[in-house]
Coordinates of C-alpha atoms in Angstrom, one line a residue:
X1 CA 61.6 -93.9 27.9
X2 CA 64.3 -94.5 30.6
X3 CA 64.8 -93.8 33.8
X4 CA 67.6 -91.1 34.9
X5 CA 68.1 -93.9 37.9
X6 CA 69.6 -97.4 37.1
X7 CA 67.0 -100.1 38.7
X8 CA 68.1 -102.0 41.9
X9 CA 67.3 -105.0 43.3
X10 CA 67.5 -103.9 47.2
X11 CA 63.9 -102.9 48.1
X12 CA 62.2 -99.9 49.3
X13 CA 62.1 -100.1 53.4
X14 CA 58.4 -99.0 52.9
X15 CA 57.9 -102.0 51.1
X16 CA 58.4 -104.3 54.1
X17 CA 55.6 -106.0 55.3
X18 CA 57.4 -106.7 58.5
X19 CA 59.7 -104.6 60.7
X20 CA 63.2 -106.1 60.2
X21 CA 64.4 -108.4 63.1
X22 CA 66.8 -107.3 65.7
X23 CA 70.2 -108.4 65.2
X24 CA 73.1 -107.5 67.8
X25 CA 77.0 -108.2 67.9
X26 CA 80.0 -107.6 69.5
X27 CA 81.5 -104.6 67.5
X28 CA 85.0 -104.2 68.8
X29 CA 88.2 -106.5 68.3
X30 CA 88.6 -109.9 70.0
X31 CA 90.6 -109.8 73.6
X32 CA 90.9 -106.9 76.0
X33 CA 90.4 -103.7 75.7
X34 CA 89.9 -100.1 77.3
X35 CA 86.3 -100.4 75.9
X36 CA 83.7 -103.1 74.6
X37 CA 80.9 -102.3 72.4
X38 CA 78.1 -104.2 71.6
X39 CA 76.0 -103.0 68.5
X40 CA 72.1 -103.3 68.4
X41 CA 69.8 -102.7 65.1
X42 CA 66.6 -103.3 64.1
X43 CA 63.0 -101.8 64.8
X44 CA 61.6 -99.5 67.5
X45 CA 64.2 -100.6 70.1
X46 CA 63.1 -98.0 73.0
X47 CA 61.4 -101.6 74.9
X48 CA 65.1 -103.0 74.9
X49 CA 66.7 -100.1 76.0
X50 CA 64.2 -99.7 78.7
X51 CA 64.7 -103.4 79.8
X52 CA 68.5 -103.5 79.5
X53 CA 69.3 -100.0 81.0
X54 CA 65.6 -98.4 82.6
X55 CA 66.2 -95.8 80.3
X56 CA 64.4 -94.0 77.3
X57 CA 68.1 -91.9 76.0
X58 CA 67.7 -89.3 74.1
X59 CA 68.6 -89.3 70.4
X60 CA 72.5 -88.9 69.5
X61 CA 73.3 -88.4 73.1
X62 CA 75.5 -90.4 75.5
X63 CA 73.7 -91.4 78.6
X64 CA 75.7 -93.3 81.8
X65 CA 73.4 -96.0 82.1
X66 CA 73.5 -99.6 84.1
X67 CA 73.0 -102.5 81.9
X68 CA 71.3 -104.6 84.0
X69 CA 71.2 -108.7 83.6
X70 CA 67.5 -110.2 83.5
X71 CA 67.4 -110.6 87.7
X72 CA 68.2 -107.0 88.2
X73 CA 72.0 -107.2 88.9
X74 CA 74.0 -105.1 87.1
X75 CA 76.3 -106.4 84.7
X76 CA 78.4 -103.4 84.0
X77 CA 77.8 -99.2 83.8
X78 CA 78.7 -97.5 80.8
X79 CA 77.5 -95.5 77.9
X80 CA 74.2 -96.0 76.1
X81 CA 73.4 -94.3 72.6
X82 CA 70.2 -94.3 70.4
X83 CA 70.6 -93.4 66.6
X84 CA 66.9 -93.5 66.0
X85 CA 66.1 -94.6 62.6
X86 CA 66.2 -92.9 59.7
X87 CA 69.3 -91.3 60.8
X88 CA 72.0 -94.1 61.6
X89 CA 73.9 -96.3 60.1
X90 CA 72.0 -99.1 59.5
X91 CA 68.9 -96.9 58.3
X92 CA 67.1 -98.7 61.1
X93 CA 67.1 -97.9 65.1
X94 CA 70.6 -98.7 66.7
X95 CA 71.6 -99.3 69.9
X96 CA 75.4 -98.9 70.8
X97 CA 76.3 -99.8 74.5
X98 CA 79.8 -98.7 75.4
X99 CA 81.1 -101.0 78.5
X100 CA 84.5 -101.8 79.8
X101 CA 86.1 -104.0 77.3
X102 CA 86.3 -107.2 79.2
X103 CA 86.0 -110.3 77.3
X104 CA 83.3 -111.7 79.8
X105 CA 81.7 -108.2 80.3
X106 CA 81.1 -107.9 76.8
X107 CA 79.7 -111.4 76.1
X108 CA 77.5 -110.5 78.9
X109 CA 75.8 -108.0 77.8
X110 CA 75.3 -109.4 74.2
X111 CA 73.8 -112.4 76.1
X112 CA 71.1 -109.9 77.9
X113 CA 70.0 -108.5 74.0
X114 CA 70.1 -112.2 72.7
X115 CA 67.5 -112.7 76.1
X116 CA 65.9 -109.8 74.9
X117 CA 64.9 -110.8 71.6
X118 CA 68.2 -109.9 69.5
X119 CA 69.8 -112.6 67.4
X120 CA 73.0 -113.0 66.2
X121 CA 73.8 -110.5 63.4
X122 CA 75.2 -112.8 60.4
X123 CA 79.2 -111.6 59.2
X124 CA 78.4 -107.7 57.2
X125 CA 75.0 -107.8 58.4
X126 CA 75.2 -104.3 59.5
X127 CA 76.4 -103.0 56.3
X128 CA 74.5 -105.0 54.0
X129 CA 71.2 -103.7 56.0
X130 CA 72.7 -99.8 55.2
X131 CA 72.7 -100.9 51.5
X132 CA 69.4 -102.4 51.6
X133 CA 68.5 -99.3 53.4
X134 CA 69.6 -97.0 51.0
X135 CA 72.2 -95.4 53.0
X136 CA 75.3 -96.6 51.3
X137 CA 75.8 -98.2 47.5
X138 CA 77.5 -101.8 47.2
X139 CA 80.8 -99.9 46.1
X140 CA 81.0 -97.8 49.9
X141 CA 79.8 -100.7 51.4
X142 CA 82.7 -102.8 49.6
X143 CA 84.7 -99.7 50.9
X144 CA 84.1 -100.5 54.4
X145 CA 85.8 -103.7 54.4
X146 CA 88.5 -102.8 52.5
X147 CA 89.1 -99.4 54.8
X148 CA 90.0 -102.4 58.1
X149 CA 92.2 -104.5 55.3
X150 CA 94.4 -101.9 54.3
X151 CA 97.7 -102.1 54.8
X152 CA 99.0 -98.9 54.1
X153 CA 98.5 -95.3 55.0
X154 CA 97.3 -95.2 50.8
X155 CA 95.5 -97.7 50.9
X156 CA 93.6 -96.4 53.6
X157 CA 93.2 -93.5 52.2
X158 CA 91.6 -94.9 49.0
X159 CA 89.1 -96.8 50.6
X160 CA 88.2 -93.6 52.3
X161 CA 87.8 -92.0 49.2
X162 CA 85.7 -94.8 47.8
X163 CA 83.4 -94.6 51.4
X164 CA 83.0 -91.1 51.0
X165 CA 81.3 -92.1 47.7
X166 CA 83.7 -90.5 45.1
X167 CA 84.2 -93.7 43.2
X168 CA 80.3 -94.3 43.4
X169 CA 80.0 -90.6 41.7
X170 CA 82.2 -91.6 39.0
X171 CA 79.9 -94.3 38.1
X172 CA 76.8 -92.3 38.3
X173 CA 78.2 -89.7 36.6
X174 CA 79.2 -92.8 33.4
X175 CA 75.5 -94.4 34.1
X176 CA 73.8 -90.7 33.7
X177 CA 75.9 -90.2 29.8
X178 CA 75.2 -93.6 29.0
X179 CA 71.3 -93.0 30.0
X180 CA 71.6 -89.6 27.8
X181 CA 73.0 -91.3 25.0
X182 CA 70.1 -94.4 25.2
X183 CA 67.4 -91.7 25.0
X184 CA 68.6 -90.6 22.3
X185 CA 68.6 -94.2 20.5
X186 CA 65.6 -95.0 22.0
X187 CA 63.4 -91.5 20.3
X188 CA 65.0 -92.3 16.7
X189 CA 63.5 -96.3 17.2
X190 CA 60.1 -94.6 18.5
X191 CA 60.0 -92.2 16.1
X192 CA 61.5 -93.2 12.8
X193 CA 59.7 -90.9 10.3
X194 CA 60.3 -88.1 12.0
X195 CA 62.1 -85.7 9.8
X196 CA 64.7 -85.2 12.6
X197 CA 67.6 -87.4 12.8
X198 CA 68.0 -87.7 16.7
X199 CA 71.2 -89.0 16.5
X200 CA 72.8 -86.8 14.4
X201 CA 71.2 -83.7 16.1
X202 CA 72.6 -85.1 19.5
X203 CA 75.8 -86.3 18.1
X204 CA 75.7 -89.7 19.2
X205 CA 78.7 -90.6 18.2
X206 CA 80.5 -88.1 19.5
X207 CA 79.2 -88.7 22.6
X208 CA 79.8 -92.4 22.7
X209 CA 83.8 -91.2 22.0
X210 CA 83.9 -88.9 24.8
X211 CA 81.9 -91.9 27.0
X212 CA 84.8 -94.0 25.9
X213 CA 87.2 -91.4 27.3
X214 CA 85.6 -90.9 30.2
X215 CA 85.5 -94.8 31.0
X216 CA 89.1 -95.2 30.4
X217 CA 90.0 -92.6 32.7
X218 CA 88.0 -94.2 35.6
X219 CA 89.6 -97.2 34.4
X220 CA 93.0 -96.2 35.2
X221 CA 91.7 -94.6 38.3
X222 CA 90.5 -98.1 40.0
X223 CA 92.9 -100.4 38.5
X224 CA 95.6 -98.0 40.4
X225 CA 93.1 -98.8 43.4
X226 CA 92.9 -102.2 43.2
X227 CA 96.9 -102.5 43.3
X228 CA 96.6 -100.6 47.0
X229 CA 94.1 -102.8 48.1
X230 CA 95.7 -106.3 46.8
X231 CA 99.3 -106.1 45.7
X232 CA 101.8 -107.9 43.5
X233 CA 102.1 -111.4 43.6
X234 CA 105.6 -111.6 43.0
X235 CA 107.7 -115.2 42.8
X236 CA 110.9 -115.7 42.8
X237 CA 112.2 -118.3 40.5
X238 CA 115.2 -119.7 39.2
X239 CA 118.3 -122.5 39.6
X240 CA 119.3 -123.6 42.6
X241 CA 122.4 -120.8 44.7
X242 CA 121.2 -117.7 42.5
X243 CA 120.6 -115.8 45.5
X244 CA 116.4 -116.0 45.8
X245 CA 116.6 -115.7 49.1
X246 CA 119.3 -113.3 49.4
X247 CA 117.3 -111.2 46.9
X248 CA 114.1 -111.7 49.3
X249 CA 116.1 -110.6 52.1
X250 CA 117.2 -107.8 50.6
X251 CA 113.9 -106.6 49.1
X252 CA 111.7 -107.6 52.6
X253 CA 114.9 -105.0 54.6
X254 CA 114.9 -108.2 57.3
X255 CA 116.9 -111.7 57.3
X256 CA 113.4 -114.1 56.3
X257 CA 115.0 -116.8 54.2
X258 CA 118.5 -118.7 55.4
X259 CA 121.2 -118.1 53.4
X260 CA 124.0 -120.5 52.4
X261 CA 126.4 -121.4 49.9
X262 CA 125.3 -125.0 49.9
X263 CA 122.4 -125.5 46.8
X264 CA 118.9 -126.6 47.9
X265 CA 118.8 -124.8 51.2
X266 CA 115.4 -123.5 50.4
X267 CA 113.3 -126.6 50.3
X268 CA 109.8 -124.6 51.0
X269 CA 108.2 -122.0 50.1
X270 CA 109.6 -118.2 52.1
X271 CA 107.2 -115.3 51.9
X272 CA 107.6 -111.8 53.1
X273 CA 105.8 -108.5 52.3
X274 CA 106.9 -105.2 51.1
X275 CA 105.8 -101.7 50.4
X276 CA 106.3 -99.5 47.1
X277 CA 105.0 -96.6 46.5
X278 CA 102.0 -97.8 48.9
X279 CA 101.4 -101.1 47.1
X280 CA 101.9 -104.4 48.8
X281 CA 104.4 -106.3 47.2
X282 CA 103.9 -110.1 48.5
X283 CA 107.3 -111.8 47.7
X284 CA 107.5 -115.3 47.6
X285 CA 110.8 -116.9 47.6
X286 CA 110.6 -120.8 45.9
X287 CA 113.2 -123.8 46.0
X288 CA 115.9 -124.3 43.4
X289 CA 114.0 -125.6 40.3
X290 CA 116.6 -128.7 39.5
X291 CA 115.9 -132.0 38.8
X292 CA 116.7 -133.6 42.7
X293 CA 116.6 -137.4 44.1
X294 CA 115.2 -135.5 47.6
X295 CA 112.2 -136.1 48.6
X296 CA 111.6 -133.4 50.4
X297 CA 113.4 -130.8 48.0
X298 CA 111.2 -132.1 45.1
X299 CA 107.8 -131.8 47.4
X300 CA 109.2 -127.8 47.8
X301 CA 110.1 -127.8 43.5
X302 CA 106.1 -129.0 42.9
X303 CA 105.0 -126.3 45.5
X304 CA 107.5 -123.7 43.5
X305 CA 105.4 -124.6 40.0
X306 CA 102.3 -124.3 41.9
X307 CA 103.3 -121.2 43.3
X308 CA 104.2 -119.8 39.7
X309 CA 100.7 -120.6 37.7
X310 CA 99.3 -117.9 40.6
X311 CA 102.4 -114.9 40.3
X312 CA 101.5 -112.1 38.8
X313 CA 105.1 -111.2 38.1
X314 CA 107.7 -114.2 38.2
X315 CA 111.4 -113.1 38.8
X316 CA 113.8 -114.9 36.8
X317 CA 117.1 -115.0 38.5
X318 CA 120.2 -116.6 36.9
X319 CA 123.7 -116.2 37.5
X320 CA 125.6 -112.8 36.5
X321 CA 128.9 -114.7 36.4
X322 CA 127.6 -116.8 33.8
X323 CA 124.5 -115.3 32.2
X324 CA 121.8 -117.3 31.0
X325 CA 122.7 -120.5 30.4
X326 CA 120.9 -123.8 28.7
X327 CA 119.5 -125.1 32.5
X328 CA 118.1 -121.4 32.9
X329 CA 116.4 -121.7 29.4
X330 CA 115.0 -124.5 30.0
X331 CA 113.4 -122.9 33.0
X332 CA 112.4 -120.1 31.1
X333 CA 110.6 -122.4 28.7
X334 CA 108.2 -124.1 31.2
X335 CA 107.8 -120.3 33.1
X336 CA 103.7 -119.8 33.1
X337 CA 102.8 -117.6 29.8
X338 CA 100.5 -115.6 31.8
X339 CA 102.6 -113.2 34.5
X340 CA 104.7 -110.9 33.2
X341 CA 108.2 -111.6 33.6
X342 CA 111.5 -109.9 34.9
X343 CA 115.0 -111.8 33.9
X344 CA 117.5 -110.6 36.8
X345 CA 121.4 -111.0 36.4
X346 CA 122.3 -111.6 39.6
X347 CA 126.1 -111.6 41.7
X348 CA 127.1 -108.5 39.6
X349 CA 129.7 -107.7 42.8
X350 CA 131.4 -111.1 41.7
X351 CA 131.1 -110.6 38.2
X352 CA 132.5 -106.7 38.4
X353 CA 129.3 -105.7 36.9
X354 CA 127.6 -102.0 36.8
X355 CA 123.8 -102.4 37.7
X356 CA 122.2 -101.9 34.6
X357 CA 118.4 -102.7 33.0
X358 CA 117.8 -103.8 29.4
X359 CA 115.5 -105.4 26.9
X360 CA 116.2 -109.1 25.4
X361 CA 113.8 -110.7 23.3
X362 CA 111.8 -112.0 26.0
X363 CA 111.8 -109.2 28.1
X364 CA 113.2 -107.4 30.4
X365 CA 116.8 -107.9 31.9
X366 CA 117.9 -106.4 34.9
X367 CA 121.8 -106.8 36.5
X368 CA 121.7 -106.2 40.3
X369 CA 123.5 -107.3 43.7
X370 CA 121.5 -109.1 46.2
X371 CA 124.3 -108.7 48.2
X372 CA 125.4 -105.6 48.1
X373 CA 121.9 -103.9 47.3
X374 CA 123.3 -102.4 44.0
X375 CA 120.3 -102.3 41.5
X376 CA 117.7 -103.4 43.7
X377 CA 115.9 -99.8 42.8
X378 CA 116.2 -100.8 39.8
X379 CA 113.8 -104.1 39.9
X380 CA 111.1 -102.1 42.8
X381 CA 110.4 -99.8 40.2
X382 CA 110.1 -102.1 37.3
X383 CA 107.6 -104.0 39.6
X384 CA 106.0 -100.7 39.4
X385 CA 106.0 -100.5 35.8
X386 CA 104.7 -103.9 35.1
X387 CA 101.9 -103.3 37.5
X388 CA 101.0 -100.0 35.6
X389 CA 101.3 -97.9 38.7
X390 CA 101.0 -94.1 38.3
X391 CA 101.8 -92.2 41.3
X392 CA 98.4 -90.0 41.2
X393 CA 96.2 -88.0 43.7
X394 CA 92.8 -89.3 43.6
X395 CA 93.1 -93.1 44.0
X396 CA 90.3 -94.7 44.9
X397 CA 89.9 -98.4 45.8
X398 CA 88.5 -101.0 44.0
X399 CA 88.5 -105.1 43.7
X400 CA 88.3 -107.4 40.6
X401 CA 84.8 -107.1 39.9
X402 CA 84.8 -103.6 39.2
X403 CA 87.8 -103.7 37.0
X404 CA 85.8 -106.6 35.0
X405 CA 82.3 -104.7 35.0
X406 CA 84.5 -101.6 33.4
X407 CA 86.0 -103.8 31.2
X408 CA 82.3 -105.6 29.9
X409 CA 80.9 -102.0 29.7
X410 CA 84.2 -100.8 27.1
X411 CA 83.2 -103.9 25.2
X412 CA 79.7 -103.3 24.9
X413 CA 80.8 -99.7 24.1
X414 CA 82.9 -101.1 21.2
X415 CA 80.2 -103.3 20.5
X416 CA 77.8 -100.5 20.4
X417 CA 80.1 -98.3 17.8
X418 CA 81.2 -101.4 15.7
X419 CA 76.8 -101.4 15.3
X420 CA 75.7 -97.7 14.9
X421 CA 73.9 -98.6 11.6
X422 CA 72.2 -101.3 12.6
X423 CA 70.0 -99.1 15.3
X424 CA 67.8 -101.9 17.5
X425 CA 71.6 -104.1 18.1
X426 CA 73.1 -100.6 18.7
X427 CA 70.8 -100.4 21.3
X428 CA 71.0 -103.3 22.8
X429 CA 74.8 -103.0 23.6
X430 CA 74.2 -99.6 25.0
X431 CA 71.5 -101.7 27.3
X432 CA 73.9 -104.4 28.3
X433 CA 77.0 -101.5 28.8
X434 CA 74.4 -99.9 31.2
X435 CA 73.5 -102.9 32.9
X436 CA 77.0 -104.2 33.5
X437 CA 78.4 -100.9 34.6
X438 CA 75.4 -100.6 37.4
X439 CA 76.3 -103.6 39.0
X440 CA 79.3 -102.0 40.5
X441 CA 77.1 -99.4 42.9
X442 CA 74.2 -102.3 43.2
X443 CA 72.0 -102.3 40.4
X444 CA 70.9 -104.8 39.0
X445 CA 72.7 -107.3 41.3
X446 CA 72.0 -110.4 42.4
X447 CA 71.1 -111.9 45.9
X448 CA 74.2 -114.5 45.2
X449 CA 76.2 -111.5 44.4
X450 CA 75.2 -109.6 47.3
X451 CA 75.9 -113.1 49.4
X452 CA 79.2 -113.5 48.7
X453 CA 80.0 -110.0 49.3
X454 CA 78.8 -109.5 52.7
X455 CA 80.1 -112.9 54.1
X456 CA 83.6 -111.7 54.1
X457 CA 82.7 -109.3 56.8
X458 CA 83.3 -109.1 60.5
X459 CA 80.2 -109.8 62.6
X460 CA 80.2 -106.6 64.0
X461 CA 80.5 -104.9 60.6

């Protein structure tokens, strides 16, 4: 019979054999500052407290204290707090001592808990020791990182969400259905001649449908997450003196790439970052794709292609005065099949044009005015569309991996209703569903996983 709880890796802290070792670190920003803090976790640490400061503080209370080097000189005064364990972040005993944020102060006083017995905490080895803990799952802790990253007041606020644990509810609440619905498979395989037909009295099927639902909903949910956390890729693309840059220019409000009548001016590759709707649009403008004796024009057209096979979206741009023509085709035909793509008419103030978007037969066509900022709208919102952004309340963030352990768990789902007469496979997909989904809060994940995770963080995180 299952458990209501998906199995994790992380161990119980009563398991350890050994109290954990003290790791400390520098938890504020590089430079100067009004304040320095230097983080301490790990066992009992009232000896290092005693040693640094001569003081025992009391719990959740900040104490003035001197921090005092190993010959009895002080090195600074400031705040000390204790977060005794269980009750911290960490799970574990922390120490936080709050000097004046000196560069030199602060390396100080890390050096006197390094003399104390502290090493170096490794990049996230705060965080990953509050998952380990129990205090957080892997998709708060994930959270953590991505609440420093963001890059706009929605994103922020996302990642919030997601630290707060309503993402991580979301999946419990898909892992406790799926559980449900595995009991049931699992009492008609222990018990086939009983006269009741467990599945049919717990309507399996229906319940795998409204599973399905439910899945596709949180689906939609962290996809419209993932877009706040990471952005469009967006590359511009097209014939040399289409007006890229002017178009970059224009989209980025600020003058990033020069802009001349002469063809080939744009010989590297010109980024610049915008903001729709709260989702980080990174615009890359590329040199004239043309068939060029310049050396250094045709190292910027390989760098263009390069650029292209990693778009999400490319931006076709051809001349409005003279639509798309057989060079532009030709483009078009060696385009990467794999972004999505977005023909743009450009120079519609020359060509006495109305801004206008269409359909053609590869696409969609849009006429606009670099220049003039006529139609522009136009293209940020169908950037939007091909994204699949819905303005919604509710966003939470999430990264790749969780949009591909959603994905395996619909296919096993499919999987599992493609098989619902053949009861042991049936079961078996509604195994592997469960198993892929769990890996998103940290069951069932592995050490590598966990690894690669964790080393993107700050050391003080």
């Amino acid at each position: 019979m299952e458990q209501r709880r998906p199995t994790t890796v992380r161990p119980e802290p009563s398991h350890r054999p050994d109290p954990p070792a003290t790791i400390a670190a520098i938890a504020t920003p590089a430079g100067r500052g009004g304040i320095g803090i230097v983080r301490i976790s790990g066992g009992e640490l009232g000896a290092l407290a005693a040693a640094l400061s001569g003081k025992q503080p009391a719990p959740r209370r900040a104490v003035v204290a001197d921090f005092k080097a190993a010959d009895g000189s002080v090195i600074d005064r400031g705040l000390l707090l204790h977060f005794p364990a269980p009750h911290s972040f960490t799970g574990e005993d922390v120490l936080e001592l709050h000097a004046h944020g000196g560069p030199v102060v602060v390396h100080m006083l890390l050096g006197r808990c390094l003399e104390l017995g502290a090493r170096m905490a490794e990049p996230g080895e705060f965080t990953r020791r509050a998952f380990l803990n129990g205090k957080i799952d892997l998709a708060q802790a994930e959270a953590v990182i991505d609440l420093i990253d963001a890059e706009t007041q929605a994103a922020a606020r996302s990642a919030v969400r997601s630290l707060q644990g309503e993402f991580s509810r979301e999946i419990q609440g898909l892992l406790d259905e799926l559980i449900a619905l595995r009991v049931l498979v699992e009492a008609t395989l222990d018990f086939p001649d009983e006269e009741i037909d467990f599945l049919t009295a717990g309507d399996a099927l229906g319940r795998l449908a409204r599973l399905d639902e439910r899945l596709r909903r949180v689906f939609s949910r962290a996809r419209q997450g993932r877009l706040l956390r990471g952005g469009l890729q967006v590359v511009l693309a097209g014939q040399p003196n289409v007006g890229k840059s002017s178009l970059l220019n224009r989209l980025a409000g600020d003058e990033l790439a020069i802009v001349t009548p002469h063809p080939g001016t744009t010989r590297d590759l010109v980024r610049g970052t915008l903001h729709v709707e709260g989702i980080p649009l990174h615009v890359i403008d590329t040199a004239g794709l043309r068939e060029t004796s310049d050396q250094v024009e045709k190292i910027g057209i390989e760098r263009s292609w390069r650029e292209l096979e990693r778009a999400d979206v490319v931006v076709h741009l051809v001349d409005a005065n003279f639509g798309v023509g057989e060079e532009d085709r030709a483009i078009a035909d060696r385009l990467p099949v794999g972004p999505a793509r977005i023909t743009v008419e450009n120079k519609i103030d020359l060509a006495q044009r109305p801004a206008a978007r269409g359909e053609t037969g590869s696409g969609v066509l849009i006429a606009l005015s670099a220049k003039t900022g006529e139609g522009i709208e136009l293209l940020r919102h169908e950037l939007l569309n091909l994204a699949g952004w819905q303005p919604a309340e509710g966003v939470f963030t999430a990264r790749e991996r969780h949009l591909s352990a959603l994905n395996e768990t619909a296919t096993h789902l499919a999987e599992a209703r493609a098989l619902s007469n053949r009861l042991e496979l049936f079961a078996e997909e509604l195994r592997l569903a469960q198993s892929a989904l769990a890996t998103i809060t940290g069951g069932f994940s592995s050490d590598e996983l966990l690894g690669e995770i964790f080393s993107r963080f700050c050391i003080g995180k």
